[in-house]
mmCIF file of N, CA and C in Angstrom:
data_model
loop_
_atom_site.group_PDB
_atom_site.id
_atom_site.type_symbol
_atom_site.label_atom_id
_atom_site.label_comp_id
_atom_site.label_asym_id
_atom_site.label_seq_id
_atom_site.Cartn_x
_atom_site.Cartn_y
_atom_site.Cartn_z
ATOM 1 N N UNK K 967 0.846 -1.182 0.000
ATOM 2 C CA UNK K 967 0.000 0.000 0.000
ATOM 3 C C UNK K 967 0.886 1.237 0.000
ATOM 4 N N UNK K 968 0.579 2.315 -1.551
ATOM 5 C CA UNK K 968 1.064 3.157 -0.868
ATOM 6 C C UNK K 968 0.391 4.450 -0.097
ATOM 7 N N UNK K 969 1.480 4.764 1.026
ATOM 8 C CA UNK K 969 0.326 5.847 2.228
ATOM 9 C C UNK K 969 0.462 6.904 1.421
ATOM 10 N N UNK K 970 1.218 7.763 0.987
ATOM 11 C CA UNK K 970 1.327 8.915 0.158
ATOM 12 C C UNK K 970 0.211 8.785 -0.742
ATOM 13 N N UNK K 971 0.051 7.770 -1.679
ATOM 14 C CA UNK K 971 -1.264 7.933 -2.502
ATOM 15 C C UNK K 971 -2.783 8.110 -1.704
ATOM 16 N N UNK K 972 -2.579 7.120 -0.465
ATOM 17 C CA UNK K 972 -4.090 7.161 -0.064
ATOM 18 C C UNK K 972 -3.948 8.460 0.739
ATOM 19 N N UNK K 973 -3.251 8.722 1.579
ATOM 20 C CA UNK K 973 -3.480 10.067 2.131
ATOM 21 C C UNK K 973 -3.802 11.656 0.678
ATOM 22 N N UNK K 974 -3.107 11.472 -0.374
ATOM 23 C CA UNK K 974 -3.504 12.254 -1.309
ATOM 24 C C UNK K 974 -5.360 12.311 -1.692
ATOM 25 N N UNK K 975 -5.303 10.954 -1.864
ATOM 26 C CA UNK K 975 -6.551 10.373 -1.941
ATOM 27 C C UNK K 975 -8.094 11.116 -1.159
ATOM 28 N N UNK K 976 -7.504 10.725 0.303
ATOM 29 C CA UNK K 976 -8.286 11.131 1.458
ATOM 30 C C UNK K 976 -8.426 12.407 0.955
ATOM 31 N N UNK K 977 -7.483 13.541 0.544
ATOM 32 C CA UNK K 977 -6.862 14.540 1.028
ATOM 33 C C UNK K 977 -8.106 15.065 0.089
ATOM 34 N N UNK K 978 -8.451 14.591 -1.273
ATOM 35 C CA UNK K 978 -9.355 15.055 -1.961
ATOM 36 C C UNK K 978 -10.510 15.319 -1.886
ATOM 37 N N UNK K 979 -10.869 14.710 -0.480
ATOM 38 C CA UNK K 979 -12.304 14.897 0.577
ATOM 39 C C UNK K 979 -12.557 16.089 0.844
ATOM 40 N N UNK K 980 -11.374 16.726 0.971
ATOM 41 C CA UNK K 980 -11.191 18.346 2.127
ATOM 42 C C UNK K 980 -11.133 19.525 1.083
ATOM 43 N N UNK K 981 -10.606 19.340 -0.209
ATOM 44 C CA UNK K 981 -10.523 19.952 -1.400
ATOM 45 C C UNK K 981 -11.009 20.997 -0.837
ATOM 46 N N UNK K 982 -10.482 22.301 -0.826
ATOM 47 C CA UNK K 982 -11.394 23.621 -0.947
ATOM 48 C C UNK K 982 -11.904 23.948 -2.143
ATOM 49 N N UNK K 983 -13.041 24.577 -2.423
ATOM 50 C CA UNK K 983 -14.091 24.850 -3.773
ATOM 51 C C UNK K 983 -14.461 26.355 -3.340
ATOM 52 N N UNK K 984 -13.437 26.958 -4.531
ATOM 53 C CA UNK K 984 -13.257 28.464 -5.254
ATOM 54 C C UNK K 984 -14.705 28.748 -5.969
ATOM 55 N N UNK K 985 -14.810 29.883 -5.441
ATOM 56 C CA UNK K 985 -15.914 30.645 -6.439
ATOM 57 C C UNK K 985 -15.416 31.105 -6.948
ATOM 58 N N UNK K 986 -14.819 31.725 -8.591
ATOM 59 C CA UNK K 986 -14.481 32.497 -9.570
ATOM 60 C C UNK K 986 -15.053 32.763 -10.767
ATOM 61 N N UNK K 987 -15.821 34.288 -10.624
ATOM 62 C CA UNK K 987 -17.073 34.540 -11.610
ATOM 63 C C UNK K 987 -17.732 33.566 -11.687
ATOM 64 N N UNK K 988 -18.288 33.676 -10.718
ATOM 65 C CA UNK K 988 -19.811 32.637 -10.474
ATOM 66 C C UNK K 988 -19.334 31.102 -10.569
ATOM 67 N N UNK K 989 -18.149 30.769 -11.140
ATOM 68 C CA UNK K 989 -18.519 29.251 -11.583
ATOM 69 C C UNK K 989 -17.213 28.589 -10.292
ATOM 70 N N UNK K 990 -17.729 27.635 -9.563
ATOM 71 C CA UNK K 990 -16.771 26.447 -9.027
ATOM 72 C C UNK K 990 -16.003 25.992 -9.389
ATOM 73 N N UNK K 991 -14.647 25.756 -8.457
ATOM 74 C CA UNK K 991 -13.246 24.689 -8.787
ATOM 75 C C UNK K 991 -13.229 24.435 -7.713
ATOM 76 N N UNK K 992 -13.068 23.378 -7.903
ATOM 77 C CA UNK K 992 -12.054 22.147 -6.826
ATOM 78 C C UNK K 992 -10.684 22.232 -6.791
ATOM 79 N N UNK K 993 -10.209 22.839 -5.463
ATOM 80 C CA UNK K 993 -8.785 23.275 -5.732
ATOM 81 C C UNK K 993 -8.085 21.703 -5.360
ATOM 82 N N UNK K 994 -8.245 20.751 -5.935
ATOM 83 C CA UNK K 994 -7.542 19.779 -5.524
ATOM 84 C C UNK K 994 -6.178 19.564 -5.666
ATOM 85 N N UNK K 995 -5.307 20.216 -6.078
ATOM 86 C CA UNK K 995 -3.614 20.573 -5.826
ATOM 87 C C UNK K 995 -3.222 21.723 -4.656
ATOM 88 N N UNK K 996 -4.161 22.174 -3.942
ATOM 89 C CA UNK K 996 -4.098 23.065 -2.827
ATOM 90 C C UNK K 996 -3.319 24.226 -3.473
ATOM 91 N N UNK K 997 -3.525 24.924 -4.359
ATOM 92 C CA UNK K 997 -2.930 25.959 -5.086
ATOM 93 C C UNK K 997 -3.278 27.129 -4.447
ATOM 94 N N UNK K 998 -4.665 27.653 -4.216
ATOM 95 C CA UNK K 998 -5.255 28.729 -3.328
ATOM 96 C C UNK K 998 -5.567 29.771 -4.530
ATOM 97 N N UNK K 999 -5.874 30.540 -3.955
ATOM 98 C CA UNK K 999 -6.932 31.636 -5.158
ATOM 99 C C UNK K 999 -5.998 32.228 -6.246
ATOM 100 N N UNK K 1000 -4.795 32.670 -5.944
ATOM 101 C CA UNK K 1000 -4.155 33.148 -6.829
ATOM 102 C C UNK K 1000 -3.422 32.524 -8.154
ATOM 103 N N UNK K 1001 -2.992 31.356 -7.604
ATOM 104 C CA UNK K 1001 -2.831 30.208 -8.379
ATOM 105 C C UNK K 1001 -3.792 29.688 -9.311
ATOM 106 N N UNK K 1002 -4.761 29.988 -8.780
ATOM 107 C CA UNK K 1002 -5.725 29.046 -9.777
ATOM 108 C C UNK K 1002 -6.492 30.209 -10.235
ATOM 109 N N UNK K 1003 -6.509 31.466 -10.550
ATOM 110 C CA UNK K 1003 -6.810 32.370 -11.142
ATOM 111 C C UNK K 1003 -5.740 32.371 -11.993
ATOM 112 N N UNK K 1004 -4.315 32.547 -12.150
ATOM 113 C CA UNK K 1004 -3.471 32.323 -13.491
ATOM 114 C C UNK K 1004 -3.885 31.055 -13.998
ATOM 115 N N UNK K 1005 -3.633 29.999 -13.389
ATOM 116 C CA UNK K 1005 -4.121 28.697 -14.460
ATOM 117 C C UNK K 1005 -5.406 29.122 -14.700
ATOM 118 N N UNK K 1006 -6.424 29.652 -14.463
ATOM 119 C CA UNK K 1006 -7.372 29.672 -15.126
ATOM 120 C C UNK K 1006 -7.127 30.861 -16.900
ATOM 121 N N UNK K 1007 -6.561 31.717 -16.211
ATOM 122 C CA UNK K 1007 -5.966 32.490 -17.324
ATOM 123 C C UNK K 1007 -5.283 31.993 -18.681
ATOM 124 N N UNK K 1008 -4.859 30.837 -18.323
ATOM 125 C CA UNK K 1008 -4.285 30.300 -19.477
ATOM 126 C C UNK K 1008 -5.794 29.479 -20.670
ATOM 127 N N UNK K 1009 -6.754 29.979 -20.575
ATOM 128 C CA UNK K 1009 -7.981 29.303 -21.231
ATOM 129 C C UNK K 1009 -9.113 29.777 -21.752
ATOM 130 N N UNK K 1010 -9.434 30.366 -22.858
ATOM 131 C CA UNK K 1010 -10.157 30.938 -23.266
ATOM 132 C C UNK K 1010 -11.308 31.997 -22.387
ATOM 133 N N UNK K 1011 -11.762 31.061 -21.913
ATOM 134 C CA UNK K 1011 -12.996 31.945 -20.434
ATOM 135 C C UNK K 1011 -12.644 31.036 -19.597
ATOM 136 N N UNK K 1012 -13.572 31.282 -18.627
ATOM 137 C CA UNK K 1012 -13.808 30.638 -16.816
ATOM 138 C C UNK K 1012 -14.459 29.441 -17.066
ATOM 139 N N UNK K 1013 -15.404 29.268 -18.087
ATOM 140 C CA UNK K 1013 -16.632 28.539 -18.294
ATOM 141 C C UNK K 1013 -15.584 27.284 -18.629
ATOM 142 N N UNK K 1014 -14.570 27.545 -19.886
ATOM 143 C CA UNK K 1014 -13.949 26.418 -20.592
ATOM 144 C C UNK K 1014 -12.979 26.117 -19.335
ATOM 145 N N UNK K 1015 -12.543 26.648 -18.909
ATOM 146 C CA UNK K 1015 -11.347 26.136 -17.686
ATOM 147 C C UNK K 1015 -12.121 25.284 -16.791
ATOM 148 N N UNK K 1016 -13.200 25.880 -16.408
ATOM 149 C CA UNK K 1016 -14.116 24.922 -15.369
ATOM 150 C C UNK K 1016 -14.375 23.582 -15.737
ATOM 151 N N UNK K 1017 -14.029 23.658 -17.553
ATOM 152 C CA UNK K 1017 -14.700 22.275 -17.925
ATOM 153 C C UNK K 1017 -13.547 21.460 -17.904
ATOM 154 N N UNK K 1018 -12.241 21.560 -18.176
ATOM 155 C CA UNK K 1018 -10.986 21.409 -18.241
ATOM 156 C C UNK K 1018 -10.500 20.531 -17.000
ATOM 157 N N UNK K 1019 -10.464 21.815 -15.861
ATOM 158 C CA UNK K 1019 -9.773 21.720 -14.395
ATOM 159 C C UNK K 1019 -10.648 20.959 -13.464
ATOM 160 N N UNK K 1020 -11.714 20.620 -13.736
ATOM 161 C CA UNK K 1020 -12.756 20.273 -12.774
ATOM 162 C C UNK K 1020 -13.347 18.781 -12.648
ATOM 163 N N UNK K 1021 -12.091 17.770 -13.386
ATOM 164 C CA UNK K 1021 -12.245 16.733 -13.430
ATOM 165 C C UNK K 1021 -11.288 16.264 -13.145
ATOM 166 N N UNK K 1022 -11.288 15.096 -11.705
ATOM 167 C CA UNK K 1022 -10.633 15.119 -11.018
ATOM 168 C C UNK K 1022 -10.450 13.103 -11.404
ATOM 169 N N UNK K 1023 -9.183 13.050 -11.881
ATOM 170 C CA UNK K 1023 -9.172 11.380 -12.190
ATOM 171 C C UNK K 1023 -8.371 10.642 -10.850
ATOM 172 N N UNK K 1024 -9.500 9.466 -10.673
ATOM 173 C CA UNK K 1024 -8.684 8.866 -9.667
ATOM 174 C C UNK K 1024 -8.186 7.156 -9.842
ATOM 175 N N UNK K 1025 -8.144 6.412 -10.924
ATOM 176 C CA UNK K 1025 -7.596 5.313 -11.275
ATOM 177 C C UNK K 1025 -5.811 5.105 -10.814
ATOM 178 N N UNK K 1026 -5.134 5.931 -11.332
ATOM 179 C CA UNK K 1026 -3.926 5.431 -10.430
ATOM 180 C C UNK K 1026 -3.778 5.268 -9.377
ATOM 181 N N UNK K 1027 -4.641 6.637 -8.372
ATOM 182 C CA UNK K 1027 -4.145 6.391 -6.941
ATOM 183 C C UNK K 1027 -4.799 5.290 -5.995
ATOM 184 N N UNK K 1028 -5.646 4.406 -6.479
ATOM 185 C CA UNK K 1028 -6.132 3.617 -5.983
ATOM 186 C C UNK K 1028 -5.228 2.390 -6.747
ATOM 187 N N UNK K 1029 -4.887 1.930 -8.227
ATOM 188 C CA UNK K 1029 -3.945 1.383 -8.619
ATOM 189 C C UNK K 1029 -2.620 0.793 -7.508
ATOM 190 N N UNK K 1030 -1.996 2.641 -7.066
ATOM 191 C CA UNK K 1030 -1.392 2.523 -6.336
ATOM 192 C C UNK K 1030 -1.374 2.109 -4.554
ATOM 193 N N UNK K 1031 -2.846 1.977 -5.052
ATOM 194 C CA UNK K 1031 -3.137 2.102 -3.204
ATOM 195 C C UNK K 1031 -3.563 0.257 -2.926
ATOM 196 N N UNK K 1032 -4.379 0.044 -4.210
ATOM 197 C CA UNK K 1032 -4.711 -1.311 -3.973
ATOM 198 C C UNK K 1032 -4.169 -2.495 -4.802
ATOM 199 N N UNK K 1033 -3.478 -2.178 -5.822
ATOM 200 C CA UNK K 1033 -2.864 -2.860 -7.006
ATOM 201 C C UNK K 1033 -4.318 -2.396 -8.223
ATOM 202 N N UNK K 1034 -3.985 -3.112 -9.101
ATOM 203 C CA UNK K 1034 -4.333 -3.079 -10.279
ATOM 204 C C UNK K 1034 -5.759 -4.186 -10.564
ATOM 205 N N UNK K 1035 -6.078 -4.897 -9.472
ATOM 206 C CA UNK K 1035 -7.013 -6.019 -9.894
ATOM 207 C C UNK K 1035 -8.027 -5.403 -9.275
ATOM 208 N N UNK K 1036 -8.765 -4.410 -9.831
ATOM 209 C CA UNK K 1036 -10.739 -3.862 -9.506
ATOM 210 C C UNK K 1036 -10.769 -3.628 -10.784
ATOM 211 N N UNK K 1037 -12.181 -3.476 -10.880
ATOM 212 C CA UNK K 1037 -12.887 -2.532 -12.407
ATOM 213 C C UNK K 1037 -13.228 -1.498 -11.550
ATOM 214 N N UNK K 1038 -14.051 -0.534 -12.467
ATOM 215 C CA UNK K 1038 -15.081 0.677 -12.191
ATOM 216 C C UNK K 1038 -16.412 0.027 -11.676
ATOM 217 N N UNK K 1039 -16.414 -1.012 -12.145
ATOM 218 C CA UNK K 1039 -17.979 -1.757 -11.835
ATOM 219 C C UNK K 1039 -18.322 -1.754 -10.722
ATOM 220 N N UNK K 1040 -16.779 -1.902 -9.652
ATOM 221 C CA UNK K 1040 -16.928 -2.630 -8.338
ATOM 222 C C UNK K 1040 -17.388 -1.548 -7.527
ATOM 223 N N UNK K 1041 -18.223 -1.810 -6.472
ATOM 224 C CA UNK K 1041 -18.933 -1.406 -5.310
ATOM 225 C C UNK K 1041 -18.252 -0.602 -4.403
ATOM 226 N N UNK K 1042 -17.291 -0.922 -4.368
ATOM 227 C CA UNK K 1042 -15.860 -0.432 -3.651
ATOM 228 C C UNK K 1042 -15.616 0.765 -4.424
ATOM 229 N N UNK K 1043 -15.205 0.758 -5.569
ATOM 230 C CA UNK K 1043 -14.499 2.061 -6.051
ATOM 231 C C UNK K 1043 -15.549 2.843 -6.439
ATOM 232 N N UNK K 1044 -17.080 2.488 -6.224
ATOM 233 C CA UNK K 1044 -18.087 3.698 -6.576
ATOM 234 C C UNK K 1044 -18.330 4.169 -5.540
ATOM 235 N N UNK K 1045 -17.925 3.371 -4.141
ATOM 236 C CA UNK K 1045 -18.082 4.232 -2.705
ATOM 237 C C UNK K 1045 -17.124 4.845 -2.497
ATOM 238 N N UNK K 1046 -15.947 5.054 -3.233
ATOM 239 C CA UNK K 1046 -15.221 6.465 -3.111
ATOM 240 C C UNK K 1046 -15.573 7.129 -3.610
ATOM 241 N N UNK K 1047 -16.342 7.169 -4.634
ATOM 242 C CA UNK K 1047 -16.727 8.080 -5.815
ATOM 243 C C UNK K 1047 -17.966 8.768 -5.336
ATOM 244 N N UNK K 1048 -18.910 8.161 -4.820
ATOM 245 C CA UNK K 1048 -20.018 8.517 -3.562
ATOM 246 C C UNK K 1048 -19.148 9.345 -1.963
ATOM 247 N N UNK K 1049 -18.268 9.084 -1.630
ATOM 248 C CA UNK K 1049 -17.777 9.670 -0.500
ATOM 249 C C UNK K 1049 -17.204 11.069 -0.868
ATOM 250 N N UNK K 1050 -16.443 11.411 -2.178
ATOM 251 C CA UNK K 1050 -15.787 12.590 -2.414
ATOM 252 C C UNK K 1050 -17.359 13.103 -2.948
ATOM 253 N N UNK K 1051 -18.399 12.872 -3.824
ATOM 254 C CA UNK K 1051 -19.310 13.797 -3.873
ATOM 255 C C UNK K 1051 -20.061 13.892 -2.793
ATOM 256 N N UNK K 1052 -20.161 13.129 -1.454
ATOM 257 C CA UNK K 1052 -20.688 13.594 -0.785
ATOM 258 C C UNK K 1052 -20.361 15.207 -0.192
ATOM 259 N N UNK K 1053 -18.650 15.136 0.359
ATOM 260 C CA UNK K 1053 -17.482 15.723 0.897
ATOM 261 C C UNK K 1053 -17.898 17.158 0.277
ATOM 262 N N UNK K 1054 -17.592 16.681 -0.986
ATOM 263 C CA UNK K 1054 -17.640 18.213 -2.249
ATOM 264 C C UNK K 1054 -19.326 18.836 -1.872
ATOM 265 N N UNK K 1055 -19.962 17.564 -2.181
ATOM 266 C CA UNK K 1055 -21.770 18.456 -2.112
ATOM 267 C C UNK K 1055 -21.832 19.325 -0.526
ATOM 268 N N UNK K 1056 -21.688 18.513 0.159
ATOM 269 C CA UNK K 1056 -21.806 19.793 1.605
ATOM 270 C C UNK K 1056 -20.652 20.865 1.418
ATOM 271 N N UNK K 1057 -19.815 20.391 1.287
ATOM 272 C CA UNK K 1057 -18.803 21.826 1.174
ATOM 273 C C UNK K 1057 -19.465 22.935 0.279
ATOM 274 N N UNK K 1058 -19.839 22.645 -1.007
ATOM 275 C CA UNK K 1058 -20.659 23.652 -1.688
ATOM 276 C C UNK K 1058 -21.716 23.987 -1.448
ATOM 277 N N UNK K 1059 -22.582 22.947 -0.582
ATOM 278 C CA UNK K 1059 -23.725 23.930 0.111
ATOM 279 C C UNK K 1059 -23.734 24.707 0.993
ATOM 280 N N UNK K 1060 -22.900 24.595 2.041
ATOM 281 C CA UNK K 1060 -22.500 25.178 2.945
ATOM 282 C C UNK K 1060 -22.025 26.396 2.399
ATOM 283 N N UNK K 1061 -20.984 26.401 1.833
ATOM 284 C CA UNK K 1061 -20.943 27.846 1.218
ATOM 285 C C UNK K 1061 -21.196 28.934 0.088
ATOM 286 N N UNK K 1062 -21.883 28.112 -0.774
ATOM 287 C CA UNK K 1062 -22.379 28.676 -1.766
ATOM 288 C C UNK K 1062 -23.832 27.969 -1.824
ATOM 289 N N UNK K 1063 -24.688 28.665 -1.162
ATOM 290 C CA UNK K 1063 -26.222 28.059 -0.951
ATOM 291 C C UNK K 1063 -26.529 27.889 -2.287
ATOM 292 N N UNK K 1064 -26.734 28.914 -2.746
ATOM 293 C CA UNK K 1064 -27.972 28.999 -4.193
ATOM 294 C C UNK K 1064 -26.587 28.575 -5.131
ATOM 295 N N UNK K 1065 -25.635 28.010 -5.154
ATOM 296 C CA UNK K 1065 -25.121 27.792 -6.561
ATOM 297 C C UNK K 1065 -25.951 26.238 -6.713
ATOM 298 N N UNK K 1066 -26.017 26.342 -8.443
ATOM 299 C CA UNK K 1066 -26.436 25.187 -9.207
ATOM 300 C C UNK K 1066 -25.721 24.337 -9.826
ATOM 301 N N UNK K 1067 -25.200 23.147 -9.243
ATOM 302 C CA UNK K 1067 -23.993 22.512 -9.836
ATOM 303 C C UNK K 1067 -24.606 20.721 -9.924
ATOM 304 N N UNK K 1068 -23.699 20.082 -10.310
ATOM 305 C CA UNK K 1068 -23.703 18.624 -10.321
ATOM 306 C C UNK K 1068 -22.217 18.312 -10.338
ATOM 307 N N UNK K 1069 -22.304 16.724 -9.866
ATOM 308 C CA UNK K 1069 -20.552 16.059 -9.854
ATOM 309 C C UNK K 1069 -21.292 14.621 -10.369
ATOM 310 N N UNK K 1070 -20.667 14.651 -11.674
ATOM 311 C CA UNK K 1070 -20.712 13.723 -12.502
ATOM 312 C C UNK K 1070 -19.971 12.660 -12.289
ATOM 313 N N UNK K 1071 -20.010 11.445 -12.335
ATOM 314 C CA UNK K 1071 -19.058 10.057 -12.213
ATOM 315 C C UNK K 1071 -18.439 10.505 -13.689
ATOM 316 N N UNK K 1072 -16.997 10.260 -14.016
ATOM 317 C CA UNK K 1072 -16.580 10.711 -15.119
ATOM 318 C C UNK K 1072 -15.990 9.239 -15.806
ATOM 319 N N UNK K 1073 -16.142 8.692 -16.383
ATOM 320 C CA UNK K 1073 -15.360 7.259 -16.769
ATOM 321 C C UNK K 1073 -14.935 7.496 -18.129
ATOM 322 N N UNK K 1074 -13.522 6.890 -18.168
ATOM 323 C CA UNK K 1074 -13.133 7.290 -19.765
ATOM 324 C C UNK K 1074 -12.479 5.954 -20.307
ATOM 325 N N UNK K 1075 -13.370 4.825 -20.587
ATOM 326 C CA UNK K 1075 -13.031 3.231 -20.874
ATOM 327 C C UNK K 1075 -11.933 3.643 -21.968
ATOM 328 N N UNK K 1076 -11.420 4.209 -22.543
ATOM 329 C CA UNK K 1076 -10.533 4.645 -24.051
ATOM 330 C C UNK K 1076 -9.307 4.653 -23.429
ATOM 331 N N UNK K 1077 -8.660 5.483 -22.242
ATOM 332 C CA UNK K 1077 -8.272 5.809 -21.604
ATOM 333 C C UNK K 1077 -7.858 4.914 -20.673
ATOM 334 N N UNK K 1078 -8.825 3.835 -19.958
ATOM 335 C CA UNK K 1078 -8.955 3.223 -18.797
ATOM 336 C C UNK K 1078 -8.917 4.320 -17.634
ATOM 337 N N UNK K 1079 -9.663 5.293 -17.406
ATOM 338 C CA UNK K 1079 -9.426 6.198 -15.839
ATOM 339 C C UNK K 1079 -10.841 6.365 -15.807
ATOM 340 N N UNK K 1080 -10.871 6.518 -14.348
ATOM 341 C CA UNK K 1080 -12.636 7.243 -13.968
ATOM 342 C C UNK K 1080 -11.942 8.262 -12.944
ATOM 343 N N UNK K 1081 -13.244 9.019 -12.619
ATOM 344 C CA UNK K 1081 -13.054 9.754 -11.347
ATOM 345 C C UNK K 1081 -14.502 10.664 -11.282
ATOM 346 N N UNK K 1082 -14.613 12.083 -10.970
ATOM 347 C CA UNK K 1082 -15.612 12.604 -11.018
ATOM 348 C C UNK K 1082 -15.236 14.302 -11.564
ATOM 349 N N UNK K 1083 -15.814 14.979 -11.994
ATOM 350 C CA UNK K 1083 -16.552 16.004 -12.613
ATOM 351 C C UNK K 1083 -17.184 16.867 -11.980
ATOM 352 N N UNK K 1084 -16.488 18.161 -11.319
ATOM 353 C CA UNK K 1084 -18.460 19.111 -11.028
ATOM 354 C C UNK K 1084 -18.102 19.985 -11.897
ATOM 355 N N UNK K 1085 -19.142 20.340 -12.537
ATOM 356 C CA UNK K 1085 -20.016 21.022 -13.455
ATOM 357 C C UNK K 1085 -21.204 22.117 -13.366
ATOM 358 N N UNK K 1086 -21.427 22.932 -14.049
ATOM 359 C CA UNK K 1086 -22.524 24.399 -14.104
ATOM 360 C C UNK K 1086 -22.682 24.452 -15.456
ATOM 361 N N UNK K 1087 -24.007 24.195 -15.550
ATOM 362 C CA UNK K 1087 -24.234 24.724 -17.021
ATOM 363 C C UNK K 1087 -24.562 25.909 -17.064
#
């Protein structure tokens, strides 16, 4: 097992979630506002960066955490996927009442990675 991955892992529970011009990020590299206002700069608008930055893949670190023998199918890796949108959904209600968002399960079989997505249309 490695602890560095699962503590990263965990760590993605606590994510702070930026308001910038109305739309949500998941600061999941702990960058903080200023940081992630230049990376956002590097991208046409806020809207396209949000769509970009806001998908958060988690297939290696569980790879690394559990080996390589699960699918996406399994029960197990959709209750992490259920635990970080829980984490994320109260954090954004709590502080941004009236925003309108969703966190999508994101799976990319082409690829082999899943993880999750929040989103504002």
């Amino acid at each position: 097992m490695d602890l560095f991955m699962l503590s990263e892992l965990i760590g993605f529970a606590k994510s702070d979630i930026l308001e910038i011009e109305g739309r949500l990020f998941i600061d999941h590299d702990n960058l903080g506002l200023e940081a992630f206002r230049n990376k956002i700069a590097e991208h046409a608008s806020v809207a396209e960066a949000q769509y970009w930055m806001n998908i958060l893949l988690l297939k290696s670190y569980i790879d690394n955490i559990v080996g390589d023998d699960w699918e996406f199918t399994d029960e197990r890796a959709k209750s992490i996927l259920k635990s970080l949108q829980s984490a994320w959904t109260f954090q954004i209600n709590a502080k941004y009442p009236n925003a309108i968002f969703r966190i999508d399960t994101f799976i990319d079989e082409e690829a082999n990675d899943f993880g999750l997505w929040l989103r504002q249309d």
